[in-house]
Coordinates of C-alpha atoms and ligand atoms in Angstrom, one line a residue:
M1 CA 0.0 0.1 0.2
S2 CA 1.1 3.5 -1.2
I3 CA 1.5 6.1 1.8
N4 CA -0.7 8.3 0.0
T5 CA -3.4 6.1 0.2
H6 CA -3.5 5.6 3.9
I7 CA -1.8 9.0 5.3
T8 CA -4.9 10.6 6.5
M9 CA -4.3 12.2 9.9
G10 CA -6.5 11.9 12.8
V11 CA -9.0 9.4 13.4
A12 CA -8.1 7.8 9.6
S13 CA -4.7 7.3 10.6
Q14 CA -5.5 5.7 14.0
K15 CA -7.9 3.2 12.2
Y16 CA -5.5 2.5 9.3
L17 CA -2.6 1.5 12.2
H18 CA -5.2 -0.6 13.8
R19 CA -6.5 -2.1 10.6
T20 CA -2.7 -3.0 9.5
G21 CA -2.1 -4.8 12.7
G22 CA -0.8 -2.0 14.8
W23 CA -1.7 -1.6 18.2
L24 CA -1.0 1.8 18.7
S25 CA -2.1 3.4 22.1
L26 CA -4.8 6.1 22.1
N27 CA -4.0 6.8 25.9
P28 CA -1.9 9.9 26.8
M29 CA 1.4 9.4 27.8
N30 CA 1.4 10.5 30.9
S31 CA 39.1 18.6 30.4
S32 CA 40.9 17.0 30.8
P33 CA 38.7 14.1 30.7
V34 CA 39.0 13.5 34.0
P35 CA 42.6 12.6 34.3
R36 CA 42.7 15.2 37.0
R37 CA 39.8 13.6 38.8
N38 CA 40.6 11.4 41.5
F39 CA 38.4 8.6 40.3
I40 CA 40.8 7.8 37.5
R41 CA 43.5 7.3 39.6
C42 CA 41.4 4.8 41.8
G43 CA 41.2 2.6 38.8
A44 CA 37.8 0.4 38.5
L45 CA 34.9 2.1 40.1
A46 CA 33.1 0.1 42.8
A47 CA 29.3 0.4 42.4
I48 CA 28.1 2.9 44.8
G49 CA 24.3 3.0 45.3
F50 CA 22.7 6.4 45.9
P51 CA 19.4 6.8 47.6
F52 CA 17.0 8.8 46.0
V53 CA 16.4 11.8 48.2
T54 CA 14.6 15.4 47.7
S55 CA 16.3 16.8 50.4
L56 CA 19.8 15.6 50.9
T57 CA 20.6 14.0 54.3
S58 CA 24.7 14.8 55.5
A59 CA 25.4 11.4 54.7
A60 CA 23.9 11.6 51.2
R61 CA 25.8 14.8 50.9
A62 CA 29.2 13.3 51.6
E63 CA 28.5 10.7 49.1
E64 CA 27.3 13.2 47.0
N65 CA 30.9 14.8 47.1
D66 CA 32.3 11.6 46.4
P67 CA 35.2 12.3 44.2
R68 CA 34.6 9.1 42.1
K69 CA 31.5 10.6 40.8
L70 CA 31.4 12.9 37.5
G71 CA 30.1 16.4 38.5
F72 CA 27.3 17.2 36.1
A73 CA 26.2 20.7 35.1
L74 CA 22.3 20.7 34.1
V75 CA 21.8 23.5 31.4
G76 CA 18.3 24.8 31.5
L77 CA 16.1 24.2 34.2
G78 CA 12.6 23.7 32.6
G79 CA 10.4 20.6 33.1
L80 CA 12.8 17.8 32.1
S81 CA 15.6 18.9 34.3
T82 CA 13.5 19.5 37.3
G83 CA 10.8 16.4 36.8
Q84 CA 13.5 13.7 35.5
L85 CA 16.7 14.7 35.3
A86 CA 17.9 16.1 38.9
P87 CA 16.0 13.4 40.6
A88 CA 17.7 10.6 38.3
L89 CA 21.1 12.0 39.1
Q90 CA 20.5 11.1 42.7
K91 CA 19.9 7.5 41.6
T92 CA 23.1 7.2 39.6
K93 CA 26.3 5.4 40.6
Y94 CA 29.0 7.4 38.9
C95 CA 27.4 11.0 38.6
R96 CA 26.5 13.6 40.8
L97 CA 24.6 17.0 40.2
A98 CA 27.5 19.6 40.8
A99 CA 26.1 22.6 39.0
I100 CA 23.4 24.4 37.5
V101 CA 23.0 27.0 34.4
T102 CA 20.1 29.4 34.1
G103 CA 18.6 32.5 32.8
T104 CA 16.0 32.4 35.5
P105 CA 17.5 33.9 38.9
S106 CA 14.2 32.9 40.9
K107 CA 15.1 29.4 40.3
I108 CA 18.7 29.5 41.8
P109 CA 18.0 29.5 45.6
V110 CA 15.4 26.5 45.0
W111 CA 17.7 24.6 43.5
K112 CA 20.5 25.5 45.7
D113 CA 18.8 24.5 48.6
R114 CA 17.2 21.4 47.1
Y115 CA 20.6 19.9 45.9
Q116 CA 23.3 21.4 47.7
I117 CA 24.8 23.5 45.2
A118 CA 27.7 26.0 45.9
D119 CA 27.2 29.6 44.8
K120 CA 30.7 29.2 42.6
N121 CA 28.6 26.1 40.6
V122 CA 25.7 28.4 39.8
Y123 CA 26.0 29.8 36.0
N124 CA 23.8 31.5 33.4
Y125 CA 24.0 31.1 29.7
D126 CA 26.8 33.9 29.2
T127 CA 29.0 32.8 31.9
M128 CA 29.3 29.1 30.8
E129 CA 32.7 29.8 29.6
K130 CA 33.8 30.2 33.3
M131 CA 33.3 26.8 34.0
A132 CA 36.8 25.8 32.2
D133 CA 38.1 26.9 35.6
N134 CA 35.7 24.9 37.6
P135 CA 37.2 21.3 38.2
D136 CA 33.8 20.2 40.1
I137 CA 32.1 19.9 36.7
D138 CA 33.0 16.8 34.2
V139 CA 30.1 16.8 32.4
V140 CA 27.7 19.3 30.6
Y141 CA 24.1 18.3 30.3
V142 CA 22.2 20.5 27.8
V143 CA 18.2 20.7 28.2
T144 CA 17.7 23.6 26.5
P145 CA 15.1 24.1 23.3
N146 CA 16.2 22.1 20.4
A147 CA 17.6 25.0 18.1
L148 CA 20.1 26.2 21.2
H149 CA 21.7 22.7 21.6
A150 CA 24.6 23.5 19.3
E151 CA 25.1 27.0 20.7
H152 CA 25.3 25.5 24.4
T153 CA 27.3 22.4 23.4
I154 CA 30.0 24.4 21.8
K155 CA 30.3 26.7 25.0
A156 CA 30.4 23.5 27.0
A157 CA 33.2 22.2 24.8
K158 CA 35.0 25.2 24.7
A159 CA 35.4 25.3 28.5
G160 CA 36.7 21.7 28.4
K161 CA 33.7 19.3 29.5
H162 CA 32.3 16.4 28.0
V163 CA 28.6 17.0 26.7
L164 CA 25.3 15.0 26.9
C165 CA 23.0 16.7 24.9
E166 CA 19.1 16.2 24.6
K167 CA 17.2 15.2 21.6
P168 CA 16.7 15.9 19.0
M169 CA 20.8 16.8 18.6
D170 CA 19.9 19.9 16.9
V171 CA 18.0 21.3 14.0
S172 CA 20.3 21.3 11.1
V173 CA 23.3 18.9 9.5
E174 CA 25.6 21.9 10.0
K175 CA 25.1 22.5 13.7
C176 CA 25.3 18.7 14.5
Q177 CA 28.3 18.4 12.5
Q178 CA 29.9 21.8 14.4
M179 CA 29.0 20.1 17.8
I180 CA 30.8 17.0 16.6
D181 CA 33.7 18.9 15.8
A182 CA 34.0 21.5 18.9
V183 CA 33.7 18.3 21.4
K184 CA 36.5 16.6 19.1
K185 CA 38.8 19.4 19.2
A186 CA 38.4 19.8 22.8
D187 CA 39.2 16.2 23.2
R188 CA 36.1 15.6 24.9
M189 CA 33.3 13.1 24.5
L190 CA 29.6 13.5 23.3
A191 CA 26.6 11.7 23.6
I192 CA 22.6 12.2 23.1
G193 CA 19.7 11.7 25.4
Y194 CA 18.4 8.5 23.6
R195 CA 16.9 7.3 27.0
C196 CA 14.7 4.2 25.4
Q197 CA 18.2 2.7 23.9
F198 CA 19.0 1.9 27.9
D199 CA 15.7 0.3 28.5
P200 CA 15.6 -3.2 29.1
N201 CA 12.3 -3.9 27.2
H202 CA 13.6 -1.9 24.2
L203 CA 16.8 -3.8 24.3
E204 CA 14.8 -7.0 24.5
C205 CA 12.7 -6.1 21.2
R206 CA 15.8 -5.3 19.5
R207 CA 17.5 -9.2 20.6
L208 CA 14.2 -10.4 19.4
A209 CA 14.9 -8.8 15.9
T210 CA 18.6 -9.6 15.9
D211 CA 18.2 -13.0 16.9
K212 CA 15.3 -13.7 14.5
V213 CA 13.4 -15.1 17.1
F214 CA 10.2 -15.0 14.8
G215 CA 12.1 -14.8 11.4
E216 CA 13.1 -11.8 9.3
L217 CA 11.6 -8.6 10.1
T218 CA 9.0 -7.7 7.6
T219 CA 7.3 -4.3 8.8
I220 CA 7.5 -1.8 12.1
E221 CA 4.6 0.4 12.8
A222 CA 5.5 3.2 15.3
G223 CA 3.8 6.3 16.7
F224 CA 4.3 9.2 19.5
S225 CA 2.1 12.2 19.8
R226 CA 1.6 14.3 22.5
P227 CA -0.7 17.7 22.8
I228 CA 0.9 20.9 23.6
T229 CA 0.0 24.4 24.3
A230 CA 0.1 27.6 22.1
T231 CA 2.8 29.1 24.6
E232 CA 5.4 26.7 24.3
W233 CA 8.8 27.2 22.4
R234 CA 7.8 23.9 20.7
V235 CA 5.5 25.8 18.2
K236 CA 8.2 28.4 17.4
K237 CA 10.5 27.3 14.4
E238 CA 13.5 29.3 15.5
L239 CA 13.6 27.4 18.8
A240 CA 12.2 23.9 18.0
G241 CA 13.3 23.4 14.3
D242 CA 10.2 22.1 13.4
G243 CA 7.0 20.3 15.0
P244 CA 6.3 17.0 16.6
L245 CA 8.4 15.0 14.6
M246 CA 11.9 16.9 16.1
D247 CA 10.1 16.8 19.6
V248 CA 8.6 13.1 19.6
G249 CA 8.1 11.3 16.5
I250 CA 12.0 11.0 16.7
Y251 CA 11.2 8.3 19.0
A252 CA 9.4 6.4 16.3
L253 CA 12.2 6.9 14.2
Q254 CA 15.1 5.6 16.7
T255 CA 12.5 2.3 17.2
C256 CA 13.0 1.5 13.7
R257 CA 16.8 1.9 13.5
F258 CA 17.7 1.0 17.0
T259 CA 15.2 -2.5 16.8
S260 CA 16.3 -3.3 13.0
T261 CA 20.1 -2.3 13.5
R262 CA 19.6 -1.1 9.9
E263 CA 19.6 2.4 8.1
P264 CA 16.9 3.6 5.7
I265 CA 17.6 3.8 2.2
E266 CA 14.5 6.1 1.3
V267 CA 11.7 8.0 2.9
T268 CA 8.0 9.0 1.8
A269 CA 6.2 11.3 4.0
K270 CA 3.0 13.7 4.2
F271 CA 2.0 16.1 6.1
G272 CA -1.6 16.1 8.1
P273 CA -4.2 18.8 7.8
V274 CA -3.7 21.6 10.1
T275 CA -6.7 22.2 12.5
E276 CA -5.3 24.5 14.7
P277 CA -4.1 27.2 12.2
D278 CA -3.5 29.8 15.0
K279 CA -1.4 27.3 17.2
F280 CA 0.7 25.9 14.3
K281 CA 1.7 28.6 12.0
E282 CA 5.4 28.0 12.2
V283 CA 5.5 23.8 12.7
E284 CA 3.7 20.8 11.5
Q285 CA 1.0 19.6 13.6
S286 CA 1.3 16.3 12.3
V287 CA 3.3 14.1 10.0
E288 CA 3.2 10.4 8.7
W289 CA 6.1 8.6 6.9
E290 CA 7.4 5.4 5.7
M291 CA 10.8 4.1 5.2
T292 CA 12.3 1.4 3.4
F293 CA 15.4 -0.7 4.6
P294 CA 17.9 -3.3 3.3
G295 CA 16.4 -6.5 3.1
G296 CA 12.8 -5.4 2.2
L297 CA 11.9 -3.9 5.7
R298 CA 9.0 -1.3 5.5
T299 CA 8.0 0.9 8.5
K300 CA 5.1 3.5 9.0
C301 CA 5.5 5.8 11.4
Q302 CA 3.3 9.0 12.7
T303 CA 3.4 11.7 15.1
N304 CA 1.5 14.6 15.8
Y305 CA 0.6 17.6 18.4
E306 CA -3.0 17.1 18.6
R307 CA -3.4 14.9 21.2
A308 CA -2.4 12.1 23.3
G309 CA -1.9 8.7 21.9
G310 CA 0.3 6.6 19.7
N311 CA 2.8 5.5 22.1
A312 CA 3.6 2.5 21.0
F313 CA 5.4 0.0 18.1
T314 CA 4.7 -3.2 16.4
V315 CA 7.3 -5.3 14.9
T316 CA 6.1 -7.8 12.5
A317 CA 8.2 -10.5 11.2
E318 CA 7.7 -13.7 9.0
R319 CA 6.5 -16.0 12.1
G320 CA 4.8 -13.5 14.5
T321 CA 4.9 -10.0 15.8
F322 CA 6.1 -8.1 19.0
G323 CA 6.3 -4.7 20.4
L324 CA 5.7 -2.2 23.2
N325 CA 2.7 -0.5 24.3
P326 CA 3.5 1.9 26.3
A327 CA 6.6 2.2 24.3
Y328 CA 7.9 6.0 25.3
N329 CA 6.9 6.7 28.8
Y330 CA 9.6 7.9 31.2
N331 CA 11.2 5.1 32.7
F332 CA 8.5 2.4 31.8
A333 CA 7.8 0.2 28.8
R334 CA 6.2 -3.1 28.3
G335 CA 4.8 -5.1 25.8
T336 CA 3.6 -8.7 24.3
R337 CA 5.0 -11.3 21.7
S338 CA 2.5 -13.2 19.3
D339 CA 3.7 -16.3 21.1
G340 CA 1.7 -15.5 23.9
Q341 CA 4.8 -14.2 26.2
S342 CA 4.8 -11.0 27.7
I343 CA 7.9 -8.4 27.2
N344 CA 7.8 -7.1 30.9
L345 CA 11.4 -6.7 32.3
P346 CA 11.7 -4.7 35.6
A347 CA 11.5 -1.3 35.0
I348 CA 14.8 0.9 35.7
N349 CA 15.4 4.6 35.4
Q350 CA 16.1 5.1 32.1
F351 CA 17.8 8.7 32.5
A352 CA 20.2 7.7 35.3
A353 CA 21.2 4.5 33.1
E354 CA 21.8 6.8 30.3
M355 CA 24.0 9.2 32.7
D356 CA 25.8 6.4 34.2
D357 CA 26.5 4.9 30.7
F358 CA 28.2 8.4 29.6
A359 CA 30.1 8.4 32.9
Q360 CA 31.2 5.0 32.3
C361 CA 32.2 5.9 28.7
I362 CA 34.6 9.0 29.8
M363 CA 36.4 6.8 32.6
N364 CA 37.2 3.9 30.2
K365 CA 37.6 6.2 27.2
K366 CA 35.0 4.4 25.0
T367 CA 32.7 6.3 22.4
S368 CA 29.0 6.2 23.7
K369 CA 26.7 4.0 21.6
V370 CA 24.4 7.3 21.6
S371 CA 27.3 9.3 20.3
G372 CA 26.8 12.6 18.4
E373 CA 27.5 10.5 15.1
E374 CA 24.0 8.4 16.1
G375 CA 22.2 12.1 16.7
L376 CA 23.3 13.3 13.4
R377 CA 21.9 10.3 11.4
D378 CA 18.4 10.8 12.7
V379 CA 18.5 14.8 12.2
K380 CA 19.7 13.7 8.3
I381 CA 16.5 11.4 8.2
M382 CA 14.0 13.6 9.7
L383 CA 15.3 16.7 7.2
A384 CA 14.6 13.9 4.4
I385 CA 11.1 13.5 6.0
Y386 CA 10.3 16.9 5.9
E387 CA 11.7 17.2 2.3
S388 CA 9.7 14.3 1.1
A389 CA 6.8 15.6 2.9
R390 CA 7.2 19.3 1.2
S391 CA 7.8 17.9 -2.1
G392 CA 5.4 14.8 -2.3
K393 CA 8.3 12.9 -3.5
P394 CA 10.4 9.8 -2.1
V395 CA 13.6 11.0 -0.9
K396 CA 16.8 8.7 -0.9
L397 CA 19.3 8.6 1.6
A398 CA 22.8 8.1 1.1
Ligands
NAD1 P1 11.3 23.1 29.1 O1 10.4 24.3 28.0 O2 10.3 22.7 30.3 O3 12.5 23.9 29.3 C1 13.3 24.5 28.6 C2 14.3 25.4 29.6 O4 15.3 26.0 28.7 C3 13.8 26.2 30.4 O5 14.4 26.4 31.6 C4 14.2 27.5 29.7 O6 14.1 28.7 30.7 C5 15.1 27.3 29.2 N1 15.7 28.4 27.9 C6 16.9 28.9 27.8 N2 16.9 29.5 26.7 C7 15.7 29.6 26.4 C8 14.9 30.2 25.4 N3 15.8 31.2 24.4 N4 13.6 29.9 25.3 C9 12.9 29.4 25.6 N5 13.3 28.6 26.9 C10 14.6 29.0 26.9 O7 11.3 22.3 28.0 P2 11.8 20.8 28.2 O8 10.7 19.9 28.1 O9 12.6 20.7 29.5 O10 12.6 20.3 26.9 C11 14.2 20.8 27.0 C12 14.8 20.0 26.2 O11 14.9 18.4 26.7 C13 14.4 19.7 24.5 O12 15.5 19.7 23.6 C14 13.6 18.4 24.6 O13 13.6 18.2 23.1 C15 14.3 17.7 25.6 N6 13.4 16.7 26.2 C16 13.7 15.5 26.2 C17 12.8 14.5 26.9 C18 13.4 13.2 27.0 O14 12.4 12.3 27.3 N7 14.7 12.6 26.9 C19 11.9 14.5 27.4 C20 11.4 16.2 27.4 C21 12.1 17.0 26.9

């Protein structure tokens, strides 16, 4: 079936995905590299548990200052940093929250008090360069709007820090390449915040695919959507790059690449109708796309900002199906297989796992599996999806 025959956004697309065996949920989702740090001299690290606390006890503070942990600076204290990353840092083995970067002075006392952050470890976006003189900070975690990622990553690299950057890496190939080049020039490491690549149930789906438990893969259907308000930076092209594909559709794209361990060779895409023109003046409201992979695998994905829903994927192989639903919630995914078995490995904190993995990559001088190059690949594919949606023609990928 050609993409044009089924890409009609809204109810029609949900019906299509259901009809074709997909089970997309309609439920809402709810500079030294470290050589100067003592932990490197200590050799292999012991696994140190760190209790989750919202207000640090003195014992926890002592552990928090453990020199064997990498000091993280969070850049941008919005929803993700506040609700997920700072709490997750308290659960990591190899990381600690050492510093903050914010443009909102009223947030400073709250964060200082909650996480015992010293005055000297508080920065704003214009003073990030001064981090070069601060040995408390090893890693800068960039959590600002998409189109500011390159600017903040490059500032951190120039200050001699490793960088973990939220997805999408940035909004153009040129800026992503500048990020890779800046971090390389500083002899630091770069990783992108693809939390699902650390989730045991996503990894299990990848194993089912690579071990060919149900035979060769034939199709993958994936979707992730969420509603947004008209006041968010997400509706401004200058800050967001574009719409839901850059924000949440990227998870569906990641599923296709990560689960199949293949790279797409062609994309075909179509924008859905704009039903809220006042809100979606600058970015798309919805998009559906198909990708062709080597070996005949075809994938069908959708994303939108209209409503909560589409938080799942289904993989179809020669002798059965498997997938996750919900797939993309924070720290929780589960699913089923067509042979009746469940995919329900114990949940982990995906963000803590992602940060610990990066810390271990830095300590062991090993390239992250969620490297800058991995982030750049997604940006190239997303730009090809937009090109196809605009031209109405398939776009080949190199
Ligand atoms: P948010 O709006 O809640 O926070 C953004 C922060 O950036 C705010 O503190 C804001 O003050 C700051 N900021 C700095 N310069 C700004 C500017 N010029 N305009 C607007 N804000 C500015 O957004 P968020 O949901 O925390 O998203 C931040 C990044 O994290 C985005 O790149 C997003 O894609 C990513 N994200 C990832 C996940 C995930 O699951 N990995 C989840 C949510 C967001």
